[in-house]
Structure formats: C-alpha cells, structure tokens
Short mmCIF file of C-alpha atoms and ligand atoms in Angstrom, two decimals:
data_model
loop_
_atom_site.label_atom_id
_atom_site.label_comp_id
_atom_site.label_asym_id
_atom_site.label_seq_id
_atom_site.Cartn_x
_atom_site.Cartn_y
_atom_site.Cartn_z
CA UNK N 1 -150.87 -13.43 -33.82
CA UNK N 2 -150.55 -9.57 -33.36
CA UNK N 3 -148.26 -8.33 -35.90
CA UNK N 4 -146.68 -4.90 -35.34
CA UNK N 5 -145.32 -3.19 -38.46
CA UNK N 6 -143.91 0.48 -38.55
CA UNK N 7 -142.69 2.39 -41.70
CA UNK N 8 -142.23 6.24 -42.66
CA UNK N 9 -143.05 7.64 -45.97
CA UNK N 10 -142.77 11.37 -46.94
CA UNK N 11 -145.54 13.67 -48.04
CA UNK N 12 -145.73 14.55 -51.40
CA UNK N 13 -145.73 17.99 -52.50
CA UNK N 14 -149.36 18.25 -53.53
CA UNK N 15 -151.24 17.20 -50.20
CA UNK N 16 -151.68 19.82 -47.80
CA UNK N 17 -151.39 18.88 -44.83
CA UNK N 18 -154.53 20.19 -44.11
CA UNK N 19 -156.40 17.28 -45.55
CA UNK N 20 -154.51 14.53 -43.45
CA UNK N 21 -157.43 14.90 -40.57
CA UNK N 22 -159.84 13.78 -43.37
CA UNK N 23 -157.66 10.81 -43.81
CA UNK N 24 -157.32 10.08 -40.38
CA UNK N 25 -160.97 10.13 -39.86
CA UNK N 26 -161.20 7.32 -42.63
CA UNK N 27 -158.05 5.52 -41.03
CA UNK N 28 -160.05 5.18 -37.83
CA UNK N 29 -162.96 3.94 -38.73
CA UNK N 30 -161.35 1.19 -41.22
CA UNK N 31 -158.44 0.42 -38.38
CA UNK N 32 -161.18 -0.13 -35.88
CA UNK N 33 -163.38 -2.72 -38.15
CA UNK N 34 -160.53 -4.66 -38.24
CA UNK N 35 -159.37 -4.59 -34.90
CA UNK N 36 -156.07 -2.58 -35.69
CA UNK N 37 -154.61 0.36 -33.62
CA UNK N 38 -151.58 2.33 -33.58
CA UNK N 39 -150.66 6.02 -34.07
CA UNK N 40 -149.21 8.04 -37.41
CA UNK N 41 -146.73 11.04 -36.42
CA UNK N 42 -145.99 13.49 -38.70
CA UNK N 43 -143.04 15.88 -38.97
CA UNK N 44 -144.25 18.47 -41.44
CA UNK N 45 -142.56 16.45 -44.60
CA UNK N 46 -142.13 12.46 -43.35
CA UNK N 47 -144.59 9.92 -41.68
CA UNK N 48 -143.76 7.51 -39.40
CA UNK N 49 -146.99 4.91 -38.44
CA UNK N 50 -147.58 1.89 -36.32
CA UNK N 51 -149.90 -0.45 -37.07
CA UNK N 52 -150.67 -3.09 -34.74
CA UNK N 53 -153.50 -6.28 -34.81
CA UNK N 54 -154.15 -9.26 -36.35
CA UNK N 55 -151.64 -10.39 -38.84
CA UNK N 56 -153.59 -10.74 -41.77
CA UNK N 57 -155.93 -7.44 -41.26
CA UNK N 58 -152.55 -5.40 -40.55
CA UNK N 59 -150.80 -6.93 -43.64
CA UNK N 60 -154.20 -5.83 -45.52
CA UNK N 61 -154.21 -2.04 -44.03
CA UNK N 62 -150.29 -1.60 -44.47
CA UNK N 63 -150.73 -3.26 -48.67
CA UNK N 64 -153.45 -0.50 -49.15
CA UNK N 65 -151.67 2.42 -47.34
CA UNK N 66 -148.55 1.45 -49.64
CA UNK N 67 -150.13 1.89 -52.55
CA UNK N 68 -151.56 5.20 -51.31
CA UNK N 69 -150.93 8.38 -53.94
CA UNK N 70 -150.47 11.09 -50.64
CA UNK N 71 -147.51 9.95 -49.96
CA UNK N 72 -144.01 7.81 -51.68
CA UNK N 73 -140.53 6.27 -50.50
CA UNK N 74 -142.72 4.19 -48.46
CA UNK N 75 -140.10 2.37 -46.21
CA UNK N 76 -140.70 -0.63 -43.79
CA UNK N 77 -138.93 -0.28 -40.90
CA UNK N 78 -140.64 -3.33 -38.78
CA UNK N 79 -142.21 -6.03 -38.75
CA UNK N 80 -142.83 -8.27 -35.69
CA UNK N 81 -144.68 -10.10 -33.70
CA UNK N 82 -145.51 -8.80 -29.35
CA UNK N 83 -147.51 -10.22 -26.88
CA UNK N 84 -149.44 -7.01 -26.26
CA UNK N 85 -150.46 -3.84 -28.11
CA UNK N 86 -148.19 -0.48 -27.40
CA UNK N 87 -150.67 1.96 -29.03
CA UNK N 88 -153.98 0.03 -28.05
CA UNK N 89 -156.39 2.53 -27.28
CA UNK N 90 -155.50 5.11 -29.88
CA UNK N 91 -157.35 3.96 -33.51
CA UNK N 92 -155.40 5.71 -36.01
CA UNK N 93 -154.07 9.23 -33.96
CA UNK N 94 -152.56 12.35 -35.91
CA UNK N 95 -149.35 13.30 -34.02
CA UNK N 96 -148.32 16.10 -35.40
CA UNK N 97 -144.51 17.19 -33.88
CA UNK N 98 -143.91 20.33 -35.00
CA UNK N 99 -147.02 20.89 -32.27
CA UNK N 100 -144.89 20.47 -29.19
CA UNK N 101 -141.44 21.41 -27.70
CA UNK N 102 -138.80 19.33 -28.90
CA UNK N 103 -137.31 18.20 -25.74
CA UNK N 104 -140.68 16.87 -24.55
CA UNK N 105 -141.99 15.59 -27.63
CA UNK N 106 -140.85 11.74 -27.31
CA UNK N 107 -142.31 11.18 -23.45
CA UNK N 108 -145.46 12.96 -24.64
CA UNK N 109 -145.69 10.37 -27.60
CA UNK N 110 -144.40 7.68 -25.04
CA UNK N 111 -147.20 8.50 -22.59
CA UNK N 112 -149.99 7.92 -25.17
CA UNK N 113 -148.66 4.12 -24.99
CA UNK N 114 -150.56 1.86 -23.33
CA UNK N 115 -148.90 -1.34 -22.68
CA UNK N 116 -146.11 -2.17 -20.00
CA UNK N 117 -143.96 -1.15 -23.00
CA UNK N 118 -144.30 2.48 -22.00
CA UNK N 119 -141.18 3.10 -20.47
CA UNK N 120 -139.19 0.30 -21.95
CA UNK N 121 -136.29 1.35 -24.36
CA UNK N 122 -134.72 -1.45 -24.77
CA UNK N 123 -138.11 -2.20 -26.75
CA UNK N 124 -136.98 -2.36 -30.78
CA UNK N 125 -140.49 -0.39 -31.41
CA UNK N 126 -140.00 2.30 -29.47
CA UNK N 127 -136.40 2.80 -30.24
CA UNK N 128 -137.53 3.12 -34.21
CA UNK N 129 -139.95 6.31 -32.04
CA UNK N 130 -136.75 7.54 -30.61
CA UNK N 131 -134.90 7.32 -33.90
CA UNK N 132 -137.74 9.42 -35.80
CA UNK N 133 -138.74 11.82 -33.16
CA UNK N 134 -135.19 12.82 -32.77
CA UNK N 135 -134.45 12.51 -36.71
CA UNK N 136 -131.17 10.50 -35.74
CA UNK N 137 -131.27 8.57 -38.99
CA UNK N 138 -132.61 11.12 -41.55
CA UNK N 139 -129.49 11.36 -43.72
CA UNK N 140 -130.58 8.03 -44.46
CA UNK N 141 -133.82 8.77 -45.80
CA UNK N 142 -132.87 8.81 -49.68
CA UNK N 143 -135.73 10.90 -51.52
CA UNK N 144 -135.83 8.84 -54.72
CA UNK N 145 -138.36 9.86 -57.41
CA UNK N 146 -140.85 7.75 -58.81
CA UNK N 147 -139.12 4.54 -61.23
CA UNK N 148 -140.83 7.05 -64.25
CA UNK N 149 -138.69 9.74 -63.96
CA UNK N 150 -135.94 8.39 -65.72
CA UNK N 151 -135.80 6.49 -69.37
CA UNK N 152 -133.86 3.31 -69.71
CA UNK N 153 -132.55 4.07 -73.38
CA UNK N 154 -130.86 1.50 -75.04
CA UNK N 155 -127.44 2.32 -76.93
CA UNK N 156 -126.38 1.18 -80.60
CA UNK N 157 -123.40 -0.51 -78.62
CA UNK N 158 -124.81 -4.37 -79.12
CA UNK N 159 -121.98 -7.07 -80.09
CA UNK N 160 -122.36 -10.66 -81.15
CA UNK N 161 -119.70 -12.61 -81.83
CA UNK N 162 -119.20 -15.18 -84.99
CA UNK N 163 -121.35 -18.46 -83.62
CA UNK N 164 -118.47 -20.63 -83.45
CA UNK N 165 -116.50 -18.03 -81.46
CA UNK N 166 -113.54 -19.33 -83.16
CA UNK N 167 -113.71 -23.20 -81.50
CA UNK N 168 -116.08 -25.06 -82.48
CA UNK N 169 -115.35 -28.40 -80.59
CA UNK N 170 -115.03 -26.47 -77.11
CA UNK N 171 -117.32 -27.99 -74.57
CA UNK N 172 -118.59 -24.84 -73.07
CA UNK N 173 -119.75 -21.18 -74.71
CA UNK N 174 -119.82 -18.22 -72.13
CA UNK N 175 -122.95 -15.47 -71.82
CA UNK N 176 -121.56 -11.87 -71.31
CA UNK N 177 -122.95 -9.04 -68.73
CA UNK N 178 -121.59 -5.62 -68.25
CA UNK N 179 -121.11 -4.89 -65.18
CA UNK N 180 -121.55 -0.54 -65.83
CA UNK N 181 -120.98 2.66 -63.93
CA UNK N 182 -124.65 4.36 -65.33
CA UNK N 183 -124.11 7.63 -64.58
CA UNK N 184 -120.89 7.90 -65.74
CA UNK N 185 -122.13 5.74 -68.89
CA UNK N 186 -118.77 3.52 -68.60
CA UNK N 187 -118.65 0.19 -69.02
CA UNK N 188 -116.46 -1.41 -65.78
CA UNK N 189 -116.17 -5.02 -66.82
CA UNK N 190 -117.73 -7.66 -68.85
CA UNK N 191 -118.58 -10.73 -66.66
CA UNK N 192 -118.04 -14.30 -68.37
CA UNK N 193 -121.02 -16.62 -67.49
CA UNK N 194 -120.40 -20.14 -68.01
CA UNK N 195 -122.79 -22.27 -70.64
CA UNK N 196 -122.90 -25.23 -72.36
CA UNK N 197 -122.43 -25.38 -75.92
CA UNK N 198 -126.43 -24.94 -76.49
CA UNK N 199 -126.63 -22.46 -73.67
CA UNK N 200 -127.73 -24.50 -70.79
CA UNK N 201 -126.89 -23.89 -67.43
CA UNK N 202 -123.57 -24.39 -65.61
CA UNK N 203 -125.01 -26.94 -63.61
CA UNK N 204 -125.68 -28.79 -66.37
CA UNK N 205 -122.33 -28.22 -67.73
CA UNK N 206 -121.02 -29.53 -64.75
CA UNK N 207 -124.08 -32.34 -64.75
CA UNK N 208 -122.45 -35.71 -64.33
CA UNK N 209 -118.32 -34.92 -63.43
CA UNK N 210 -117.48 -35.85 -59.60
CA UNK N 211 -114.53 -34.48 -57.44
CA UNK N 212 -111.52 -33.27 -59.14
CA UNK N 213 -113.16 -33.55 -62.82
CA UNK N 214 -115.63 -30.88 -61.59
CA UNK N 215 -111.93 -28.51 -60.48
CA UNK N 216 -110.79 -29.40 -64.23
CA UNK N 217 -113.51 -28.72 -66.13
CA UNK N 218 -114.21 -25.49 -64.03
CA UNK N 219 -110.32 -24.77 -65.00
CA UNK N 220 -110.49 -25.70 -68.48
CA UNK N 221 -113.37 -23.57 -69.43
CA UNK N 222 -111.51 -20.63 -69.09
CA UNK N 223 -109.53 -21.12 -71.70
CA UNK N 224 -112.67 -20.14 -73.86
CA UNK N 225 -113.95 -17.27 -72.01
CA UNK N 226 -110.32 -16.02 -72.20
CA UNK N 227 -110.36 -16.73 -75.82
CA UNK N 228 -114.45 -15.15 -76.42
CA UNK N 229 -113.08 -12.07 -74.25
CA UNK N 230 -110.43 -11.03 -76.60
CA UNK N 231 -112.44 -10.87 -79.70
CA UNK N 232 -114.90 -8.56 -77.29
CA UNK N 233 -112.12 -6.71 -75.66
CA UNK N 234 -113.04 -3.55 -77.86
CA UNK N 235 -116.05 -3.25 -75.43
CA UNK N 236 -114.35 -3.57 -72.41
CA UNK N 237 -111.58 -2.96 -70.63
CA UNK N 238 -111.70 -5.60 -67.98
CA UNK N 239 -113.03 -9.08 -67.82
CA UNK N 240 -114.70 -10.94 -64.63
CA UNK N 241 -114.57 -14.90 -64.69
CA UNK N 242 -116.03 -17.02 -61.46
CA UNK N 243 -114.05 -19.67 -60.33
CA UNK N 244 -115.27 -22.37 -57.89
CA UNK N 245 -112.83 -21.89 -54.69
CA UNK N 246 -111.22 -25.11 -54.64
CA UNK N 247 -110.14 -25.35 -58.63
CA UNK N 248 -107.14 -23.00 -56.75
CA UNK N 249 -106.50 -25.44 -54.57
CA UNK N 250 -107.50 -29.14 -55.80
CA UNK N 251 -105.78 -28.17 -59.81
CA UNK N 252 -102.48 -28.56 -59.49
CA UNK N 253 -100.89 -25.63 -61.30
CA UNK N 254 -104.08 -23.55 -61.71
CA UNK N 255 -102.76 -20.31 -61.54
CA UNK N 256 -99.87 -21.09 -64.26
CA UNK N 257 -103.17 -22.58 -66.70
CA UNK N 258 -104.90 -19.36 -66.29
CA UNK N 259 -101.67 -17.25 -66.59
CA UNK N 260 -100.85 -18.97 -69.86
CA UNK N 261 -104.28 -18.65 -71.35
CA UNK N 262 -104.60 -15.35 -70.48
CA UNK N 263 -101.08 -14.17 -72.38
CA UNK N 264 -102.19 -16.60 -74.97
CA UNK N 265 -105.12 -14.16 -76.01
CA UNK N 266 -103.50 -11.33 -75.47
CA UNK N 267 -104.64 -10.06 -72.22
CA UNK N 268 -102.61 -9.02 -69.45
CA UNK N 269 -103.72 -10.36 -65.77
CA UNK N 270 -104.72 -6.84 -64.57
CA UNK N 271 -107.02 -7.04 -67.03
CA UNK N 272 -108.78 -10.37 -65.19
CA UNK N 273 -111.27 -10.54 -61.88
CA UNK N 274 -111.82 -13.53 -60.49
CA UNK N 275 -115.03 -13.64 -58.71
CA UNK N 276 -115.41 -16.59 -55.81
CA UNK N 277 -118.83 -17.14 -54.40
CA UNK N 278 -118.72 -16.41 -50.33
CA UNK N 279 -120.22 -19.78 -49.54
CA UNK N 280 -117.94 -21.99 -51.29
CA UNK N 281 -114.92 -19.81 -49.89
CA UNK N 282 -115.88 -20.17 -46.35
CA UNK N 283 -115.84 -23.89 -45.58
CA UNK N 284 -111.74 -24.37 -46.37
CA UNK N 285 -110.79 -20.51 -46.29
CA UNK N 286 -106.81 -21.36 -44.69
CA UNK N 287 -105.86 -23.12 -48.02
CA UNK N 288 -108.40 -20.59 -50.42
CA UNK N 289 -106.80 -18.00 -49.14
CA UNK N 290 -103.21 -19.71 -49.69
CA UNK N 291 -104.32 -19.98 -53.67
CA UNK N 292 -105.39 -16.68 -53.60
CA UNK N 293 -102.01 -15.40 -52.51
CA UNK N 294 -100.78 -16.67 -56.32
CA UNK N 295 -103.69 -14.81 -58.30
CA UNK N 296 -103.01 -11.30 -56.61
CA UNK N 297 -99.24 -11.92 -56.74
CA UNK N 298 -99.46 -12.37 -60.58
CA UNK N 299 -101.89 -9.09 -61.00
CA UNK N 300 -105.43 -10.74 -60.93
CA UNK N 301 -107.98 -9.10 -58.73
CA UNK N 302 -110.47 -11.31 -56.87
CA UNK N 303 -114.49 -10.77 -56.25
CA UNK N 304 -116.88 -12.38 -53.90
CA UNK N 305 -119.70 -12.66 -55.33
CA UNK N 306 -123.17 -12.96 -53.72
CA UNK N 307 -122.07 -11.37 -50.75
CA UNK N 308 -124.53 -11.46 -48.21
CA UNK N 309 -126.12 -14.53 -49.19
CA UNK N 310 -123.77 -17.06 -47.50
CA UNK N 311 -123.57 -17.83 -44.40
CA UNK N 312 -120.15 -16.03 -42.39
CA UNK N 313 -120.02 -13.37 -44.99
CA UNK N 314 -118.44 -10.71 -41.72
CA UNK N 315 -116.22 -13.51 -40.96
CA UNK N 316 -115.29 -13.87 -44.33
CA UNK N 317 -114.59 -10.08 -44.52
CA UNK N 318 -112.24 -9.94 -41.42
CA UNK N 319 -110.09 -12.81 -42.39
CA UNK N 320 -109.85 -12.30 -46.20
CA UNK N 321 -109.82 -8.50 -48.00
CA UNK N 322 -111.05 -9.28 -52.00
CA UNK N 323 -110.76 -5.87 -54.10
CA UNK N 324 -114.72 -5.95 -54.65
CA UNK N 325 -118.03 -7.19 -53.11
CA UNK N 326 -120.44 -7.84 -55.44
CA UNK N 327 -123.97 -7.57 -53.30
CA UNK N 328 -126.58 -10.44 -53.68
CA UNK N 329 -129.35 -9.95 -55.57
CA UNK N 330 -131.55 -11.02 -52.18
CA UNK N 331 -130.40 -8.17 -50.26
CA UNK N 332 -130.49 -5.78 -53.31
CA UNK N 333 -134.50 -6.31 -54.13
CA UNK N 334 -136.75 -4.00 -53.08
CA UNK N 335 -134.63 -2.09 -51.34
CA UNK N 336 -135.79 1.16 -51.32
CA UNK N 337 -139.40 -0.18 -49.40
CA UNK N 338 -137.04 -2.09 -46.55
CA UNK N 339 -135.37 -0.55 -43.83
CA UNK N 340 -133.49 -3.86 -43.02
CA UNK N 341 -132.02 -4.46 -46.42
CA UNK N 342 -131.09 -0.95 -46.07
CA UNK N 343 -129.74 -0.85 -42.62
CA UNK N 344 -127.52 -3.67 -44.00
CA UNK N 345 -126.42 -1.97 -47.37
CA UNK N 346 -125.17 0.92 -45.75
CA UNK N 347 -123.21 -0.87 -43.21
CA UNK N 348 -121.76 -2.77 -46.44
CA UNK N 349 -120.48 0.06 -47.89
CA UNK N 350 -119.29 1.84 -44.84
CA UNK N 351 -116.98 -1.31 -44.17
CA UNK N 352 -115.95 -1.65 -47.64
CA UNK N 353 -115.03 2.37 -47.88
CA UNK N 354 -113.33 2.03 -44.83
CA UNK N 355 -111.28 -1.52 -46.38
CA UNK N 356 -111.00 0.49 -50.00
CA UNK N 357 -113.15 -2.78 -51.19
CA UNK N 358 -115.09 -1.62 -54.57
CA UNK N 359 -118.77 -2.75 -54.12
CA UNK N 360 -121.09 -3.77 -57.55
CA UNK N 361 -124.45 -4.48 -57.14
CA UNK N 362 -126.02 -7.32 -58.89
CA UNK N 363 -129.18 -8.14 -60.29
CA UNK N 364 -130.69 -4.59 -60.07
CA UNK N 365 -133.71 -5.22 -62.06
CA UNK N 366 -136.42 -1.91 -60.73
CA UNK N 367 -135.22 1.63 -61.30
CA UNK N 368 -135.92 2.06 -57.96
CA UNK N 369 -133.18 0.12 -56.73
CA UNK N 370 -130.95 1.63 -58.76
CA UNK N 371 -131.47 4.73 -57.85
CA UNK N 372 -131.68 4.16 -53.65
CA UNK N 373 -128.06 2.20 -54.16
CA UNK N 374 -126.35 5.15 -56.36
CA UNK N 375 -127.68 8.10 -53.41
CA UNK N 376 -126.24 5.43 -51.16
CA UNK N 377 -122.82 5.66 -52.99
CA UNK N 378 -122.60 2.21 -54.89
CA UNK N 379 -121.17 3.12 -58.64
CA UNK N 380 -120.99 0.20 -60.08
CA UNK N 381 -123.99 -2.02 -60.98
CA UNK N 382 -125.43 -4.93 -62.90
CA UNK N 383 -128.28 -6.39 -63.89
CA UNK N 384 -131.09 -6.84 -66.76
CA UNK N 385 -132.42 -3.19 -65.62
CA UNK N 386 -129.67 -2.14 -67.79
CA UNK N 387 -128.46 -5.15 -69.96
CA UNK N 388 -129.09 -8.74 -70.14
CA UNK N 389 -126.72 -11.22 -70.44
CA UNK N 390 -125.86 -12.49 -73.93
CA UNK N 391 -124.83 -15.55 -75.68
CA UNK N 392 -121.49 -15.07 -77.50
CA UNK N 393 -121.70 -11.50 -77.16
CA UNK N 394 -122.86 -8.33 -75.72
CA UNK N 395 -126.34 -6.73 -75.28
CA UNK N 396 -127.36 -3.24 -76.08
CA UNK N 397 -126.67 -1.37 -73.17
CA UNK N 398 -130.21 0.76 -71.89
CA UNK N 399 -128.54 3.74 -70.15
CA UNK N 400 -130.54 6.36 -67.65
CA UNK N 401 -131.42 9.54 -68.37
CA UNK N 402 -133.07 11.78 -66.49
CA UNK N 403 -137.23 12.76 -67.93
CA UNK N 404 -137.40 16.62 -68.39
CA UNK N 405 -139.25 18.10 -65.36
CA UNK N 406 -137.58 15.82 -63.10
C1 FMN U 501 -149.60 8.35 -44.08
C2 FMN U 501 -150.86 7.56 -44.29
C3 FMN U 501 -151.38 6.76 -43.25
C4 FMN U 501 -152.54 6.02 -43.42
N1 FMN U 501 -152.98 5.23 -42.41
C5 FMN U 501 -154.08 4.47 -42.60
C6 FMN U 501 -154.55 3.57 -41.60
O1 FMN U 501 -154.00 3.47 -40.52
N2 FMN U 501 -155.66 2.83 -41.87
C7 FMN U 501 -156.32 2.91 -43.05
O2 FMN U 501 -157.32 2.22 -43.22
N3 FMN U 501 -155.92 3.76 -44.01
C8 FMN U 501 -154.83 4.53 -43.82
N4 FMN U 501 -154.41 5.37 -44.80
C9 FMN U 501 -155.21 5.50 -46.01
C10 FMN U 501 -155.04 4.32 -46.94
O3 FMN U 501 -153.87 4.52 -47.69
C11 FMN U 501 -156.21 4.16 -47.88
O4 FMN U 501 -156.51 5.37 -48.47
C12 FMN U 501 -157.40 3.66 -47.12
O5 FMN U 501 -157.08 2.42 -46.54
C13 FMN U 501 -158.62 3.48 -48.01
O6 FMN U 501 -158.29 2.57 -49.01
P1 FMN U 501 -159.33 2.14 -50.12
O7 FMN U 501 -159.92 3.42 -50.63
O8 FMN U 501 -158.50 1.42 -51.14
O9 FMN U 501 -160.33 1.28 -49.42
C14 FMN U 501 -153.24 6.12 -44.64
C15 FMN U 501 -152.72 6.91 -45.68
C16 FMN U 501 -151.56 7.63 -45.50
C17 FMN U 501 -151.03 8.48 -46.62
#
C-alpha cells in the first residue's frame, strides 16, 4: 500500500549545510532502489521530508533516517496511506527556502507536485507544507537536548514503613508514588496504590467479590491507605487515593466513611485527592457527578486519571470540571518523536489553563518526555523516570540536573 510519512527534524550545530547535497546524492540513489520518492525542504535550521512508497521500504528509509546523527528532535508529523504519489517524480530533492521569495515559495514547492493533489488544500499533506513553509506552528517546535544532558540523581529521601504498617490483619497494603514538581524539586502528592497483603495486584484484590462487595471493599481499603499515609505524611503534604466511580454512589454513606477515616488519622480533607478513572466515570456521569458534589463540598479535590485513554474524555471535560487531569501514559510515550500525541497535549493543556484544571503527567519513563512536557508547561509529573512505586513506603526520589556544558 503506498504509505506517505512526513516529519521535520532540526540540524544540528555541527553539519554545515554544505554537506547536505552529499547526503542527498546518497538519499536518491537508496530512495530510488526501493521505489520511494518525495522531497526534503530545508529552512536554514529545521527539515521537513516526505517520503512516499511502499509501506515496508518507507518504514525502512524513515527507521534509518531517525537514527541519523545530522540531525535530532526528529518529529513525525504523518503517517498515511493515498492512492497516488504527490512528489513522484522527484527522488529525494533539496529544497532549500531561504533560496526563493517568501510569498512565492509554497506554489513553487506546490508546482514540483505531481499528482492531482497539486492544487488541493484541503489535502492533510500539503497543509503540513503550508504549515512549515509559512512556520505557522514553530513555537511548537520544542528544542529538547539529547536524554544525556541531564543526570537522574537519586536523593537520600527513601522511606519504608514498619512491615505491618501498624495492622496486621488488614486485607489490603498500599504502594506509594510521588507525584513531583522536578524542577522545583517539590514533592506534590504521594499517590496510594492499592495491593494485596503480599503485593499483588488490585485486580486480584478485588479477584472474586461481585456488585456491591466490589463498592465496599474499594471503600474499606481506604481506611488503610489513610492510616499508611499518616505515618508518611512527613514526606508529603498531600495524598491521592483512586476510587472506582460508583463506590460514591452504590456505598451508602461513602463520603461520611472517608470523612471519618480521614480525621481519624489526623488528616484534614484538603489534604486528600480523589482520583476517578475517565472510563468508569462516563457511563453513569448524572449520579457520579451527584456524589462528587459531597467530596468537594467537604474539601476533597477530585482527579481523572488516565485522561485520554477513555472513550468521551471532551465530553467528560464539558460536563464535569475535576481540579486535575492526570494524562495517560499512552498519549504521554514518545512524545517528543509524534506530532499527534503532541498536537493533542497541547490542546490538553490549553483547555485545562483556560478551566484552571492542574494537569500531572503519568508514567513518564524517557527523559525525553519529560523534558518536551515541562517546555510545554506541564509541572507536575510521575513516573519510574523519577521514582518507582513502593511497598509500604517511599522510593528514593532521582531528581534532574542539568550536565555541565549543557
Ligand atoms: C534530513 C535527512 C534526510 C534524509 N533523507 C534520506 C532519504 O530520503 N533516503 C535515504 O536513504 N536516506 C536519507 N537520509 C540519510 C539516512 O539518514 C542514512 O544516512 C542513509 O539512509 C544511509 O543509511 P545507512 O548508512 O545506515 O545505510 C537523510 C538524512 C537526513 C539527516
């Protein structure tokens, strides 16, 4: 099937440009053994290519020219599938923009088309053209540096708590994440993950209970995160349980429970987030959103968590404001090589700024991802990049800082 896939990368420092004709030279003759065409423009500092052919020879091309030392922030901007080629005469040509007048430059790039795509805007390809020649988008383009340039330095900060956490005949045991600002090198909130008492899963925690016993047990086992958080509330401030949706609504008296427990162990509810996961919410939001109305009214904040990964997560938005968004690991990998992910992460903030929502991001793992989400504004961030969760306890904390030279 011909496969279409455009990026932009930008040069790095040490290639003169002078060289590039070289490469293209090489680019030719490869692209035309394999039966792939397209054209590479350059702007003095970024590259923008399309690569067009056979799926798996384009796929091939595009894996090498990724891994390619000339250039970094390698960014995918498309990747489709057309009936015909737009660049099929062309090999692999040099387009170099500074070369013509500005207010010509896109119909001249246009014209070297060859399909009935030419003139065709409404074509997604050629708007990404548009969107390049005319730099429309390049506040976008983050420059990250390498995933080397900074350290990952663990702190001294590491706290485990006395193995019977104070109850030994509880059914359940909770793991503890940070959830950190990194530059700021503040700890924002210590999420309680559920386990069972030999730190399985919460599925298998939940393994064998059916309809409301699933609510209850969900309920009850906040009584010991509440009770595991205060001995760790030296470390943090702020403490983020999940709670399946309908424990709110199918527990008669939920809210009170948690209330209680929570003054029982000497926390305060502004203390407490709540963090709901978007799919769950959706399917009975009138009465969620009902239950809800009791947890802010008492002081608790409320999360969605894995945002993005359900199915009306927009719809969810406009109906229901939590106080943060914590972005699904799925949207958050690899980020800084995919233009849709970040397309879609920028237009997550902007509505969040705009609805005073904090966002987190979870599950950052690559350095990389870190640092695209911080130049796009997100603060707040967890993930095993920085600490992994922790039975009964707290894990060294491995903050960033910055490699001399850098
Ligand atoms: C901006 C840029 C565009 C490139 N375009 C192509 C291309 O279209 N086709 C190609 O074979 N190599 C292209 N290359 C070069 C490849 O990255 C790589 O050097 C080449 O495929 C030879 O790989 P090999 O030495 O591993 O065989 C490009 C490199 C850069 C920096």
């Amino acid at each position: 099937m011909l496969t279409t896939i455009i990026y932009r990368s930008h040069i790095c420092d040490s290639v003169s440009a002078s060289v590039l004709g070289e490469m293209v030279t090489v680019a030719n003759n490869k692209n035309s053994r394999a039966d792939v065409t397209g054209i590479l423009l350059f702007n003095g500092t970024h590259f923008f290519q399309l690569l067009e052919g056979p799926e798996e020879e384009v796929t091939e091309i595009y894996r090498h020219i990724r891994e390619d030392s000339r250039h970094y922030n390698v960014v995918e901007l498309f990747c489709d599938r057309a009936p015909a080629r737009r660049f099929g005469k062309l090999g692999m040509e040099l387009f170099d923009l500074r070369e013509y007048d500005r207010d010509e430059v896109l119909q001249i790039v246009l014209n070297k088309g060859t399909s009935r795509y030419q003139l065709m805007y409404d074509d997604r390809a050629l708007q990404f053209f548009r969107t390049f020649v005319e730099a429309r988008e390049k506040e976008n383009y983050f420059e990250i540096p390498p995933g080397n340039a900074w350290e990952f330095i663990p702190d001294s900060s590491a706290v485990v708590l006395d193995a019977s956490y104070g109850d030994n005949t509880a059914e359940c045991r909770f793991a503890f994440q940070p959830i950190i600002d990194p530059l700021a090198r503040e700890i924002i909130s210590l999420e309680a993950l559920l386990r069972t008492p030999d730190g399985d899963s919460p599925e298998r925690y939940f393994a064998g209970l059916h309809g409301q016993a699933v609510y209850e047990a969900d309920l009850r086992s906040k009584k010991v995160a509440f009770a595991m958080a205060a001995q760790l509330a030296p470390v943090a401030q702020s403490l983020s349980v999940n709670l399946l949706p309908m424990t709110l609504v199918e527990v008669p008296g939920a809210v009170d429970f948690l209330l209680n427990e929570i003054a029982a162990n000497g926390l305060v509810p502004e203390q407490i987030v709540v963090e709901f996961t978007e799919s769950e919410v959706i399917s009975r939001l009138e009465e969620f959103t009902g239950a809800v109305r009791q947890l802010k009214a008492a002081g608790i904040r409320v999360a969605i968590d894995h945002f993005g990964a359900g199915f009306a997560g927009l719809l969810l938005l406009a109906q229901f404001q939590p106080d943060i968004i914590k972005i699904n690991r799925a949207l958050i990998q690899d980020v800084h090589k995919s233009g849709s992910r970040q397309a879609i992460i920028h237009a997550i903030i902007n509505c969040c700024a705009s609805l005073h929502i904090s966002v987190t991001a979870v599950g950052v793992e690559q350095p990389e991802e870190w640092m695209w989400l911080e130049s796009a504004g997100i603060i707040q961030f967890q993930g095993h990049l920085f600490a992994r969760p922790v039975m009964g306890g707290v894990s060294a904390i491995a903050w960033p800082e910055k490699k001399t030279g850098w």
